[in-house]
Short mmCIF file of N, CA and C in Angstrom, two decimals:
data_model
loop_
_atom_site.label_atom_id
_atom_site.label_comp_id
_atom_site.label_asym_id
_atom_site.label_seq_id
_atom_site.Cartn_x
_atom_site.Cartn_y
_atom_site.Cartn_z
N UNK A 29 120.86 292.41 115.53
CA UNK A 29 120.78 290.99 115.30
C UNK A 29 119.34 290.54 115.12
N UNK A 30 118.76 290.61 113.82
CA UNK A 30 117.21 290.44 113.77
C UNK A 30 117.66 288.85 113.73
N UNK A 31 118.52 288.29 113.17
CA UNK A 31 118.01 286.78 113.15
C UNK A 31 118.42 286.37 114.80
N UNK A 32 118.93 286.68 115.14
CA UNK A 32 118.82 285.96 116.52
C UNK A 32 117.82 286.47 117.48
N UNK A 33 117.04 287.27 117.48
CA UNK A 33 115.72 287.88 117.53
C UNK A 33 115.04 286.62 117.11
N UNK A 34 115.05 286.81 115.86
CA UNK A 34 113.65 285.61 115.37
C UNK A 34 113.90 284.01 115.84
N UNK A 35 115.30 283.81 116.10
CA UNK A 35 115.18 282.28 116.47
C UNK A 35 115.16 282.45 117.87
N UNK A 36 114.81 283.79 118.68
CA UNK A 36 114.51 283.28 120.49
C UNK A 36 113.60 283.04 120.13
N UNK A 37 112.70 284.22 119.78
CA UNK A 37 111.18 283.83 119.82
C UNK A 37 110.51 282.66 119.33
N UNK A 38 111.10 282.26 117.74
CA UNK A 38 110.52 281.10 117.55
C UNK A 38 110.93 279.67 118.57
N UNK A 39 111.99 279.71 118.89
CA UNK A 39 112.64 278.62 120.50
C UNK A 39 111.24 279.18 121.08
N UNK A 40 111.19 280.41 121.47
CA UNK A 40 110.32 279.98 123.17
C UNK A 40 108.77 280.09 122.83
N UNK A 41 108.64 280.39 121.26
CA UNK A 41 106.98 279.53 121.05
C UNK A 41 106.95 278.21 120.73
N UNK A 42 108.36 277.37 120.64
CA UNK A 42 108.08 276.09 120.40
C UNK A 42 108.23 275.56 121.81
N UNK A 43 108.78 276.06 122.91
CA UNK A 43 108.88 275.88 124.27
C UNK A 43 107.37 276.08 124.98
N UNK A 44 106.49 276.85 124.52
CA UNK A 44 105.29 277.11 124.90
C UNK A 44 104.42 276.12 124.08
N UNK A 45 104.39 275.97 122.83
CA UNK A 45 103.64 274.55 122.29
C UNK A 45 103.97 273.35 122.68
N UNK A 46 105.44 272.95 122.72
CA UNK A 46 105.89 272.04 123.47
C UNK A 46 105.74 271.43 125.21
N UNK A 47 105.26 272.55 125.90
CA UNK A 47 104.97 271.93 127.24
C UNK A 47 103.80 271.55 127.32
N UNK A 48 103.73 270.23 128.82
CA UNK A 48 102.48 269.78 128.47
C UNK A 48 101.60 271.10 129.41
N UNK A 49 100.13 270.81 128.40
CA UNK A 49 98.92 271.06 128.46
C UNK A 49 98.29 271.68 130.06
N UNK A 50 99.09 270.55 131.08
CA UNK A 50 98.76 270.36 132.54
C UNK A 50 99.01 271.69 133.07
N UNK A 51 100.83 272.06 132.61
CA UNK A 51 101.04 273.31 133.11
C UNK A 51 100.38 274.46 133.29
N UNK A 52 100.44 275.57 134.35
CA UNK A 52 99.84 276.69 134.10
C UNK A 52 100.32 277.45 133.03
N UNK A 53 99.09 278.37 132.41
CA UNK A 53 99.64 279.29 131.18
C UNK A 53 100.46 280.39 131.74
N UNK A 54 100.18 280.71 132.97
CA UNK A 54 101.35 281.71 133.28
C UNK A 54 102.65 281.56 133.52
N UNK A 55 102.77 280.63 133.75
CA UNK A 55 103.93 279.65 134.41
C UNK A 55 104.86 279.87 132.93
N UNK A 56 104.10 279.34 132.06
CA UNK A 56 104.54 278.92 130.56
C UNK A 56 105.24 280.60 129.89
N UNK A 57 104.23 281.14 130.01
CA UNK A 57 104.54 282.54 129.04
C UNK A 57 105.45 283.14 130.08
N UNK A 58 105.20 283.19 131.56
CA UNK A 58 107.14 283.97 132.25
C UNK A 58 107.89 283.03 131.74
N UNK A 59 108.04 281.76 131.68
CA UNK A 59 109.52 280.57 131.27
C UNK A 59 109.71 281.71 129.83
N UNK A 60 108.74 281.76 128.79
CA UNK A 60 108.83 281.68 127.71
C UNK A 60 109.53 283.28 127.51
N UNK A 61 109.03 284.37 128.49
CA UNK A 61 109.37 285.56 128.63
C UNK A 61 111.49 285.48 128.73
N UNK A 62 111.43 284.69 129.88
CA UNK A 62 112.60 284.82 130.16
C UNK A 62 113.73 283.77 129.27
N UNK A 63 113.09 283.06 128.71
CA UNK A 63 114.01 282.02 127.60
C UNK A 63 114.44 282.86 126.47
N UNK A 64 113.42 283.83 126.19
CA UNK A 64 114.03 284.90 125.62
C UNK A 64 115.20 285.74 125.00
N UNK A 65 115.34 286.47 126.13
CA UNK A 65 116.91 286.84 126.05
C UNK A 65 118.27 286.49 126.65
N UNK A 66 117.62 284.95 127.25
CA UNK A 66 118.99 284.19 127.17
C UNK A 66 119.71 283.63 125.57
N UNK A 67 118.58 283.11 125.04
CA UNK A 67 119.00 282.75 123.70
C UNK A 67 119.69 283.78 122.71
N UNK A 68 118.38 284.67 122.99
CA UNK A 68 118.92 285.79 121.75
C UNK A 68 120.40 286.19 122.32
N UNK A 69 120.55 286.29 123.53
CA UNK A 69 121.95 286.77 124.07
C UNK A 69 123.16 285.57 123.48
N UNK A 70 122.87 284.43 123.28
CA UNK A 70 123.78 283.26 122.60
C UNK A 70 123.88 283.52 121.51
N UNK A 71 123.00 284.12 120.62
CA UNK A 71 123.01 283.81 119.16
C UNK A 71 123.74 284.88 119.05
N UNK A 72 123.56 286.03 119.85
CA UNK A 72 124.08 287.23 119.42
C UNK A 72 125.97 287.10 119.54
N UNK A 73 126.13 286.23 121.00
CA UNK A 73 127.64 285.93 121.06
C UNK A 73 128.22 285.11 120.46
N UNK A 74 127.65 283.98 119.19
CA UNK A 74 128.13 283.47 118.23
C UNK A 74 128.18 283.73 117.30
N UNK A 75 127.80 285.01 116.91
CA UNK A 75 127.87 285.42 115.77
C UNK A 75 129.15 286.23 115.21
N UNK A 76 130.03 286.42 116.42
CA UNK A 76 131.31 286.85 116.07
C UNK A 76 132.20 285.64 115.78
N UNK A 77 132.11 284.56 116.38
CA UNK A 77 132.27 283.49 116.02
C UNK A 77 132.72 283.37 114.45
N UNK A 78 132.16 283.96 113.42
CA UNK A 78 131.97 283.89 112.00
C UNK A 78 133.16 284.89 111.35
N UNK A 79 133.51 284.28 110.42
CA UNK A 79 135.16 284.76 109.60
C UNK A 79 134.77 286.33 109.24
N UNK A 80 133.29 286.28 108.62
CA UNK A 80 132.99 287.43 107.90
C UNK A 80 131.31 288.13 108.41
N UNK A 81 130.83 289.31 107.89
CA UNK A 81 129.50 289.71 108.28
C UNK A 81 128.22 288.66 107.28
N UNK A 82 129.13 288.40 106.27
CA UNK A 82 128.27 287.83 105.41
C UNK A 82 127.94 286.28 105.70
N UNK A 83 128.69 285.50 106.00
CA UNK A 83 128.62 284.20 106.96
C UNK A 83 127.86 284.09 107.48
N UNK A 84 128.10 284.94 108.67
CA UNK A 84 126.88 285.34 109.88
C UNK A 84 125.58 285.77 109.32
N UNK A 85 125.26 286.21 108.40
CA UNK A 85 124.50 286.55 107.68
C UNK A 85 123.45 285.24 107.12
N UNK A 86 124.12 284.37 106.76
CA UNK A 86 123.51 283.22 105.94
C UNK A 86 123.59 282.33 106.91
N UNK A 87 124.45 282.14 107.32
CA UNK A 87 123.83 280.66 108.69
C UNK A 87 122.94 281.59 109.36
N UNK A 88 123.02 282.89 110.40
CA UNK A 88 121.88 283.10 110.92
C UNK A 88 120.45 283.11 110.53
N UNK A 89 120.73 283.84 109.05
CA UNK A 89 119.12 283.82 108.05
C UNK A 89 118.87 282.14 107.94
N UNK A 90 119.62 280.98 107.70
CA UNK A 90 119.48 279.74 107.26
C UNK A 90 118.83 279.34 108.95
N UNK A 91 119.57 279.86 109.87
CA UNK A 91 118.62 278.97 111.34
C UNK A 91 117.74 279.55 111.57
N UNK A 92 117.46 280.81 111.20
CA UNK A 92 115.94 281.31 111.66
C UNK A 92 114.91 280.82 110.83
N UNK A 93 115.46 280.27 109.58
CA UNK A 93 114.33 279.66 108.49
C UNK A 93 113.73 278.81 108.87
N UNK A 94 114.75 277.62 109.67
CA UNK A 94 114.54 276.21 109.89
C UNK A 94 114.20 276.52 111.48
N UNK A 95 114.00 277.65 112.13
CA UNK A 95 113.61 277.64 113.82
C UNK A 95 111.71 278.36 113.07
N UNK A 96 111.88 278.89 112.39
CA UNK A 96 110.59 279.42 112.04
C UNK A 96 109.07 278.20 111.23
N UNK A 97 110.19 277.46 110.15
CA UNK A 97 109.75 276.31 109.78
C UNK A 97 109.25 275.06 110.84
N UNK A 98 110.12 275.26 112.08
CA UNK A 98 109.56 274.00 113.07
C UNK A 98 108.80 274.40 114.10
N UNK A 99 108.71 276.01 113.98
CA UNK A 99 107.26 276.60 114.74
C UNK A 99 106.29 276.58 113.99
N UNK A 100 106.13 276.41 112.60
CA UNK A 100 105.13 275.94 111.77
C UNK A 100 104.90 275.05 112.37
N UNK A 101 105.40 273.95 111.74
CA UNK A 101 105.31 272.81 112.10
C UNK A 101 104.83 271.96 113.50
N UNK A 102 104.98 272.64 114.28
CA UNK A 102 104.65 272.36 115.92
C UNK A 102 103.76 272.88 116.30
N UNK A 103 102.48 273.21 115.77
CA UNK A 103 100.94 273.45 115.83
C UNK A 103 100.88 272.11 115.36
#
């Protein structure tokens, strides 16, 4: 499951740009460690969810575009 791979990570670098400033950085990167493979573990269990491989295929590639696009964006 590379796309649900790419939309934890991009979630928990927008979870790490997104907190405030005040926080500790360590604090931030374990949250961000462990937000991880809770997500990827969701994306991975919705993906059977989908009629076909190819489905899953294009909504997953289509949310990692738009999770990758709003980690652009969130610098």
């Amino acid at each position: 499951m590379i796309c649900g791979f790419i939309v934890a990570l991009a979630l928990s670098g927008l979870l790490v740009r997104l907190a405030p400033s005040a926080s500790v950085d360590a604090a931030k990167a374990e949250t961000a460690m462990l937000f991880v493979p809770l997500v990827w573990t969701g994306v991975f269990s919705v993906a059977y969810l989908f009629r076909s491989g190819l489905r899953a295929w294009l909504w997953l590639g289509a949310v990692s575009v738009v999770t990758l696009a709003l980690f652009e964006i969130g610098k």
